[in-house]
PDB file of C-alpha atoms in Angstrom:
ATOM      1  CA  MET A   1       3.093  72.575  20.304  1.00  0.00           C
ATOM      2  CA  VAL A   2       4.545  76.099  19.307  1.00  0.00           C
ATOM      3  CA  LYS A   3       5.404  78.359  20.667  1.00  0.00           C
ATOM      4  CA  GLU A   4       3.624  82.036  20.972  1.00  0.00           C
ATOM      5  CA  ILE A   5       5.368  83.689  18.110  1.00  0.00           C
ATOM      6  CA  SER A   6       6.296  86.520  21.076  1.00  0.00           C
ATOM      7  CA  SER A   7       5.830  90.245  20.396  1.00  0.00           C
ATOM      8  CA  SER A   8       7.107  93.745  21.343  1.00  0.00           C
ATOM      9  CA  ILE A   9       3.314  95.380  21.228  1.00  0.00           C
ATOM     10  CA  LYS A  10       1.014  94.891  24.728  1.00  0.00           C
ATOM     11  CA  ASP A  11      -2.375  95.740  23.344  1.00  0.00           C
ATOM     12  CA  GLU A  12      -3.714  92.051  22.141  1.00  0.00           C
ATOM     13  CA  SER A  13      -5.962  93.813  19.649  1.00  0.00           C
ATOM     14  CA  LEU A  14      -3.473  95.793  18.120  1.00  0.00           C
ATOM     15  CA  ILE A  15      -1.999  92.474  17.588  1.00  0.00           C
ATOM     16  CA  VAL A  16      -4.612  90.600  16.023  1.00  0.00           C
ATOM     17  CA  LYS A  17      -5.714  93.072  13.697  1.00  0.00           C
ATOM     18  CA  ARG A  18      -1.930  94.321  13.056  1.00  0.00           C
ATOM     19  CA  ARG A  19      -1.795  90.182  12.317  1.00  0.00           C
ATOM     20  CA  ALA A  20      -4.574  89.476  10.163  1.00  0.00           C
ATOM     21  CA  GLN A  21      -3.527  92.887   7.482  1.00  0.00           C
ATOM     22  CA  LEU A  22      -0.269  90.938   7.480  1.00  0.00           C
ATOM     23  CA  HIS A  23      -2.140  87.804   7.093  1.00  0.00           C
ATOM     24  CA  LYS A  24      -3.592  89.607   4.226  1.00  0.00           C
ATOM     25  CA  GLY A  25      -1.364  91.018   2.622  1.00  0.00           C
ATOM     26  CA  ALA A  26       1.475  87.864   3.136  1.00  0.00           C
ATOM     27  CA  VAL A  27      -0.454  85.639   1.227  1.00  0.00           C
ATOM     28  CA  THR A  28      -1.680  87.303  -2.577  1.00  0.00           C
ATOM     29  CA  LEU A  29       2.687  88.291  -2.258  1.00  0.00           C
ATOM     30  CA  PHE A  30       3.380  84.334  -1.191  1.00  0.00           C
ATOM     31  CA  LYS A  31       0.698  82.837  -4.700  1.00  0.00           C
ATOM     32  CA  GLN A  32       2.532  86.097  -6.718  1.00  0.00           C
ATOM     33  CA  LYS A  33       7.043  85.265  -6.140  1.00  0.00           C
ATOM     34  CA  GLY A  34       6.499  81.838  -2.969  1.00  0.00           C
ATOM     35  CA  PHE A  35       7.490  82.259   0.205  1.00  0.00           C
ATOM     36  CA  HIS A  36      11.555  81.939   0.043  1.00  0.00           C
ATOM     37  CA  ARG A  37      11.791  84.491  -2.606  1.00  0.00           C
ATOM     38  CA  ALA A  38       9.844  87.306  -0.420  1.00  0.00           C
ATOM     39  CA  THR A  39      11.517  89.424   0.620  1.00  0.00           C
ATOM     40  CA  THR A  40      10.921  90.615   4.481  1.00  0.00           C
ATOM     41  CA  ARG A  41      10.993  94.973   3.034  1.00  0.00           C
ATOM     42  CA  GLU A  42       8.196  93.413   0.285  1.00  0.00           C
ATOM     43  CA  ILE A  43       6.371  91.593   3.222  1.00  0.00           C
ATOM     44  CA  ALA A  44       6.308  95.154   5.008  1.00  0.00           C
ATOM     45  CA  LYS A  45       5.070  96.121   1.966  1.00  0.00           C
ATOM     46  CA  ALA A  46       2.299  94.372   1.445  1.00  0.00           C
ATOM     47  CA  ALA A  47       1.095  94.730   4.491  1.00  0.00           C
ATOM     48  CA  GLY A  48       1.058  97.941   4.482  1.00  0.00           C
ATOM     49  CA  PHE A  49       3.944  98.369   7.252  1.00  0.00           C
ATOM     50  CA  SER A  50       7.257 100.128   7.505  1.00  0.00           C
ATOM     51  CA  ILE A  51      10.676  97.034   7.803  1.00  0.00           C
ATOM     52  CA  GLY A  52      10.459  98.383  11.387  1.00  0.00           C
ATOM     53  CA  THR A  53       7.035  97.626  12.425  1.00  0.00           C
ATOM     54  CA  LEU A  54       6.885  94.473  11.019  1.00  0.00           C
ATOM     55  CA  TYR A  55       8.898  93.778  13.337  1.00  0.00           C
ATOM     56  CA  GLU A  56       7.567  94.886  16.194  1.00  0.00           C
ATOM     57  CA  TYR A  57       4.752  92.111  15.558  1.00  0.00           C
ATOM     58  CA  ILE A  58       7.174  89.162  14.443  1.00  0.00           C
ATOM     59  CA  ARG A  59      10.735  88.372  15.235  1.00  0.00           C
ATOM     60  CA  LYS A  60      11.797  85.687  12.005  1.00  0.00           C
ATOM     61  CA  LYS A  61      10.348  86.075   8.271  1.00  0.00           C
ATOM     62  CA  GLU A  62       8.974  82.623   9.463  1.00  0.00           C
ATOM     63  CA  ASP A  63       6.983  83.425  11.573  1.00  0.00           C
ATOM     64  CA  VAL A  64       4.813  85.336   8.721  1.00  0.00           C
ATOM     65  CA  LEU A  65       3.373  81.929   7.282  1.00  0.00           C
ATOM     66  CA  PHE A  66       3.532  80.199  10.412  1.00  0.00           C
ATOM     67  CA  LEU A  67       1.127  83.408  10.882  1.00  0.00           C
ATOM     68  CA  VAL A  68      -0.588  82.735   7.591  1.00  0.00           C
ATOM     69  CA  CYS A  69      -1.085  78.881   7.997  1.00  0.00           C
ATOM     70  CA  ASP A  70      -2.594  79.395  11.537  1.00  0.00           C
ATOM     71  CA  ALA A  71      -4.950  82.512  10.905  1.00  0.00           C
ATOM     72  CA  ILE A  72      -6.199  79.724   7.680  1.00  0.00           C
ATOM     73  CA  TYR A  73      -7.118  76.672   9.965  1.00  0.00           C
ATOM     74  CA  ASP A  74      -7.745  78.630  12.332  1.00  0.00           C
ATOM     75  CA  GLU A  75     -11.148  80.633   9.940  1.00  0.00           C
ATOM     76  CA  VAL A  76     -12.738  77.949   8.590  1.00  0.00           C
ATOM     77  CA  LYS A  77     -12.650  75.274  11.448  1.00  0.00           C
ATOM     78  CA  ALA A  78     -14.346  78.505  14.399  1.00  0.00           C
ATOM     79  CA  ARG A  79     -16.593  79.171  10.479  1.00  0.00           C
ATOM     80  CA  MET A  80     -17.787  75.492   9.867  1.00  0.00           C
ATOM     81  CA  LYS A  81     -18.238  74.993  14.201  1.00  0.00           C
ATOM     82  CA  ALA A  82     -20.341  78.064  13.587  1.00  0.00           C
ATOM     83  CA  VAL A  83     -22.931  76.050  10.359  1.00  0.00           C
ATOM     84  CA  ILE A  84     -22.928  72.592  11.458  1.00  0.00           C
ATOM     85  CA  ASP A  85     -24.550  70.762  14.363  1.00  0.00           C
ATOM     86  CA  THR A  86     -21.386  67.567  15.300  1.00  0.00           C
ATOM     87  CA  ASP A  87     -25.235  66.881  17.401  1.00  0.00           C
ATOM     88  CA  THR A  88     -27.926  65.858  14.266  1.00  0.00           C
ATOM     89  CA  THR A  89     -28.633  62.784  13.123  1.00  0.00           C
ATOM     90  CA  SER A  90     -29.766  63.352   9.545  1.00  0.00           C
ATOM     91  CA  GLU A  91     -28.829  63.070   6.239  1.00  0.00           C
ATOM     92  CA  SER A  92     -29.098  66.790   5.086  1.00  0.00           C
ATOM     93  CA  SER A  93     -27.001  68.075   8.458  1.00  0.00           C
ATOM     94  CA  LEU A  94     -23.880  65.863   6.506  1.00  0.00           C
ATOM     95  CA  PHE A  95     -25.113  67.646   3.119  1.00  0.00           C
ATOM     96  CA  GLN A  96     -25.011  70.909   5.467  1.00  0.00           C
ATOM     97  CA  ALA A  97     -21.724  69.976   6.199  1.00  0.00           C
ATOM     98  CA  VAL A  98     -19.599  69.371   2.743  1.00  0.00           C
ATOM     99  CA  GLU A  99     -21.551  72.676   1.491  1.00  0.00           C
ATOM    100  CA  SER A 100     -21.262  74.930   3.627  1.00  0.00           C
ATOM    101  CA  TYR A 101     -17.285  73.553   3.610  1.00  0.00           C
ATOM    102  CA  PHE A 102     -16.905  73.433   0.300  1.00  0.00           C
ATOM    103  CA  GLN A 103     -17.955  77.349   0.647  1.00  0.00           C
ATOM    104  CA  LEU A 104     -15.539  78.144   2.315  1.00  0.00           C
ATOM    105  CA  MET A 105     -12.454  76.258   0.116  1.00  0.00           C
ATOM    106  CA  ASP A 106     -13.873  78.376  -2.029  1.00  0.00           C
ATOM    107  CA  GLU A 107     -13.392  81.983  -0.550  1.00  0.00           C
ATOM    108  CA  LEU A 108     -10.820  80.761   0.441  1.00  0.00           C
ATOM    109  CA  GLN A 109      -8.647  79.263  -2.171  1.00  0.00           C
ATOM    110  CA  ASP A 110      -5.549  81.320  -2.500  1.00  0.00           C
ATOM    111  CA  GLU A 111      -5.682  81.271   1.232  1.00  0.00           C
ATOM    112  CA  VAL A 112      -5.802  77.631   1.102  1.00  0.00           C
ATOM    113  CA  LEU A 113      -2.908  77.306  -1.582  1.00  0.00           C
ATOM    114  CA  VAL A 114      -0.592  78.534  -0.452  1.00  0.00           C
ATOM    115  CA  LEU A 115      -0.906  77.234   3.018  1.00  0.00           C
ATOM    116  CA  TYR A 116      -0.070  73.539   0.951  1.00  0.00           C
ATOM    117  CA  GLN A 117       2.461  74.867  -1.633  1.00  0.00           C
ATOM    118  CA  GLU A 118       5.226  76.530   1.480  1.00  0.00           C
ATOM    119  CA  LEU A 119       3.461  74.236   4.542  1.00  0.00           C
ATOM    120  CA  LYS A 120       7.375  72.641   4.173  1.00  0.00           C
ATOM    121  CA  ALA A 121       9.550  75.848   4.185  1.00  0.00           C
ATOM    122  CA  LEU A 122       7.812  76.041   8.719  1.00  0.00           C
ATOM    123  CA  PRO A 123       9.638  74.429  11.509  1.00  0.00           C
ATOM    124  CA  LYS A 124       9.254  70.604  12.030  1.00  0.00           C
ATOM    125  CA  ASP A 125       7.458  71.875  15.207  1.00  0.00           C
ATOM    126  CA  ALA A 126       4.971  74.405  13.376  1.00  0.00           C
ATOM    127  CA  GLN A 127       4.299  71.324  11.362  1.00  0.00           C
ATOM    128  CA  GLU A 128       3.114  69.018  13.714  1.00  0.00           C
ATOM    129  CA  TYR A 129       0.830  72.657  14.880  1.00  0.00           C
ATOM    130  CA  VAL A 130      -0.942  72.837  11.689  1.00  0.00           C
ATOM    131  CA  LEU A 131      -1.619  70.076  10.495  1.00  0.00           C
ATOM    132  CA  ASN A 132      -3.333  68.716  14.362  1.00  0.00           C
ATOM    133  CA  LYS A 133      -5.168  71.545  13.560  1.00  0.00           C
ATOM    134  CA  GLU A 134      -6.483  69.678  10.064  1.00  0.00           C
ATOM    135  CA  LYS A 135      -7.309  66.895  12.255  1.00  0.00           C
ATOM    136  CA  GLU A 136      -9.289  68.897  14.817  1.00  0.00           C
ATOM    137  CA  MET A 137     -11.787  69.737  11.017  1.00  0.00           C
ATOM    138  CA  LEU A 138     -11.218  65.757   9.922  1.00  0.00           C
ATOM    139  CA  ARG A 139     -12.855  65.790  13.407  1.00  0.00           C
ATOM    140  CA  LEU A 140     -15.873  67.385  12.685  1.00  0.00           C
ATOM    141  CA  PHE A 141     -16.456  65.267   9.721  1.00  0.00           C
ATOM    142  CA  GLU A 142     -15.873  62.122  11.502  1.00  0.00           C
ATOM    143  CA  THR A 143     -17.956  63.276  14.161  1.00  0.00           C
ATOM    144  CA  ILE A 144     -21.176  63.266  12.057  1.00  0.00           C
ATOM    145  CA  LEU A 145     -21.250  60.678  10.517  1.00  0.00           C
ATOM    146  CA  GLU A 146     -20.067  59.098  13.453  1.00  0.00           C
ATOM    147  CA  ASN A 147     -23.545  60.414  14.195  1.00  0.00           C
ATOM    148  CA  SER A 148     -25.884  59.006  11.247  1.00  0.00           C
ATOM    149  CA  TYR A 149     -23.483  56.137  10.546  1.00  0.00           C
ATOM    150  CA  LYS A 150     -21.935  54.052  13.420  1.00  0.00           C
ATOM    151  CA  ASP A 151     -24.060  51.478  12.996  1.00  0.00           C
ATOM    152  CA  VAL A 152     -22.376  50.944   8.891  1.00  0.00           C
ATOM    153  CA  LEU A 153     -19.562  52.701   9.133  1.00  0.00           C
ATOM    154  CA  SER A 154     -16.297  51.526  10.568  1.00  0.00           C
ATOM    155  CA  GLN A 155     -13.474  53.812  11.514  1.00  0.00           C
ATOM    156  CA  ASN A 156     -11.663  53.304   9.458  1.00  0.00           C
ATOM    157  CA  GLU A 157     -14.325  53.585   6.717  1.00  0.00           C
ATOM    158  CA  ILE A 158     -15.115  57.064   8.386  1.00  0.00           C
ATOM    159  CA  THR A 159     -11.964  58.286   8.720  1.00  0.00           C
ATOM    160  CA  LEU A 160     -11.354  57.007   5.068  1.00  0.00           C
ATOM    161  CA  ILE A 161     -14.836  58.508   3.428  1.00  0.00           C
ATOM    162  CA  SER A 162     -14.407  62.232   6.534  1.00  0.00           C
ATOM    163  CA  ASN A 163     -10.645  62.896   4.607  1.00  0.00           C
ATOM    164  CA  ASN A 164     -12.229  62.283   0.858  1.00  0.00           C
ATOM    165  CA  ILE A 165     -14.583  64.673   1.991  1.00  0.00           C
ATOM    166  CA  PHE A 166     -11.657  66.963   3.216  1.00  0.00           C
ATOM    167  CA  ILE A 167      -9.690  66.787   0.019  1.00  0.00           C
ATOM    168  CA  GLN A 168     -12.651  67.111  -2.640  1.00  0.00           C
ATOM    169  CA  GLY A 169     -12.949  70.337  -0.783  1.00  0.00           C
ATOM    170  CA  GLN A 170      -9.730  71.895  -1.867  1.00  0.00           C
ATOM    171  CA  MET A 171      -9.701  69.791  -5.094  1.00  0.00           C
ATOM    172  CA  TRP A 172     -12.414  72.449  -6.099  1.00  0.00           C
ATOM    173  CA  GLY A 173      -9.864  75.073  -5.691  1.00  0.00           C
ATOM    174  CA  PHE A 174      -5.871  73.075  -6.267  1.00  0.00           C
ATOM    175  CA  ARG A 175      -8.752  72.066  -9.987  1.00  0.00           C
ATOM    176  CA  ARG A 176      -9.393  75.076 -10.247  1.00  0.00           C
ATOM    177  CA  TRP A 177      -8.117  75.371 -14.513  1.00  0.00           C
ATOM    178  CA  VAL A 178     -10.586  72.468 -15.485  1.00  0.00           C
ATOM    179  CA  LEU A 179     -13.331  72.104 -12.474  1.00  0.00           C
ATOM    180  CA  GLN A 180     -14.161  75.561 -12.586  1.00  0.00           C
ATOM    181  CA  LYS A 181     -15.287  75.289 -16.510  1.00  0.00           C
ATOM    182  CA  GLU A 182     -17.053  72.478 -16.005  1.00  0.00           C
ATOM    183  CA  PHE A 183     -18.572  73.258 -12.655  1.00  0.00           C
ATOM    184  CA  SER A 184     -20.633  75.383 -10.457  1.00  0.00           C
ATOM    185  CA  LEU A 185     -19.760  75.649  -6.881  1.00  0.00           C
ATOM    186  CA  GLU A 186     -23.198  74.062  -6.097  1.00  0.00           C
ATOM    187  CA  GLN A 187     -22.801  71.727  -9.677  1.00  0.00           C
ATOM    188  CA  TYR A 188     -19.953  70.283  -7.816  1.00  0.00           C
ATOM    189  CA  THR A 189     -20.726  69.947  -4.585  1.00  0.00           C
ATOM    190  CA  GLN A 190     -24.650  67.919  -5.970  1.00  0.00           C
ATOM    191  CA  HIS A 191     -22.652  66.028  -7.177  1.00  0.00           C
ATOM    192  CA  GLN A 192     -20.015  64.888  -5.497  1.00  0.00           C
ATOM    193  CA  PHE A 193     -22.996  64.610  -2.609  1.00  0.00           C
ATOM    194  CA  ASN A 194     -24.562  62.139  -4.992  1.00  0.00           C
ATOM    195  CA  LEU A 195     -21.328  60.057  -4.712  1.00  0.00           C
ATOM    196  CA  LEU A 196     -21.013  59.860  -1.571  1.00  0.00           C
ATOM    197  CA  LYS A 197     -24.995  59.000  -0.312  1.00  0.00           C
ATOM    198  CA  SER A 198     -24.373  56.325  -3.022  1.00  0.00           C
ATOM    199  CA  GLN A 199     -21.724  55.144  -0.959  1.00  0.00           C
ATOM    200  CA  LEU A 200     -23.405  55.051   1.585  1.00  0.00           C
ATOM    201  CA  ALA A 201     -26.199  53.143   0.193  1.00  0.00           C
ATOM    202  CA  HIS A 202     -24.457  50.996  -1.130  1.00  0.00           C
ATOM    203  CA  LEU A 203     -22.072  50.552   2.436  1.00  0.00           C
ATOM    204  CA  THR A 204     -26.006  50.245   4.135  1.00  0.00           C
ATOM    205  CA  GLN A 205     -26.408  47.748   1.499  1.00  0.00           C
ATOM    206  CA  ILE A 206     -24.038  45.122   2.970  1.00  0.00           C
ATOM    207  CA  LYS A 207     -24.184  45.266   5.381  1.00  0.00           C
ATOM    208  CA  GLN A 208     -28.053  45.311   5.114  1.00  0.00           C
ATOM    209  CA  GLN A 209     -27.699  41.649   4.223  1.00  0.00           C
ATOM    210  CA  GLY A 210     -24.417  40.853   6.593  1.00  0.00           C
ATOM    211  CA  GLY A 211     -22.279  40.871   4.793  1.00  0.00           C
ATOM    212  CA  VAL A 212     -17.981  41.815   5.162  1.00  0.00           C
ATOM    213  CA  LYS A 213     -17.286  45.564   5.189  1.00  0.00           C
TER     214      LYS A 213
END
């Protein structure tokens, strides 16, 4: 577990507010220059801080990237949980999960791009912390698939399909210069979900026929 980033400020609400400003400013800067080329003075300026104020909320440059990574996954997880009922067992619940996740990836394209470009700059324990958050998000999809298809899918298949959904959402941003010329977000979501339905229908048919999965 990563240790909490220390701050000389005692007001927790102010820490949350200032670190949110820091996160937003840093994402824009890192996208333009990359983490290693950006200086702490530039990070402070992007966030609207003086360099002295910056060091009231972090202790070293790497703390900024950790906050960015942490904030992205916290927001994604919180917003997905707000719209997904993981106890519902239906195709519509799976579509809602996929649709809401793809929408989030569309809204957070820059943050996700920065996250995967710069994650390697974090210390190993911080990388593990962020990747554990990714596993928590994957677990949301796994739960929905288990609720609806536990008699059809093996655990390995559930894991693979959940990872496929996860990567498809990120691909919308990573391959945007190609995909977004060919599809709207709604079209992309529907096409990907139709492919998923076909895969699940095929696996269901094999199961019903007594085939080996």
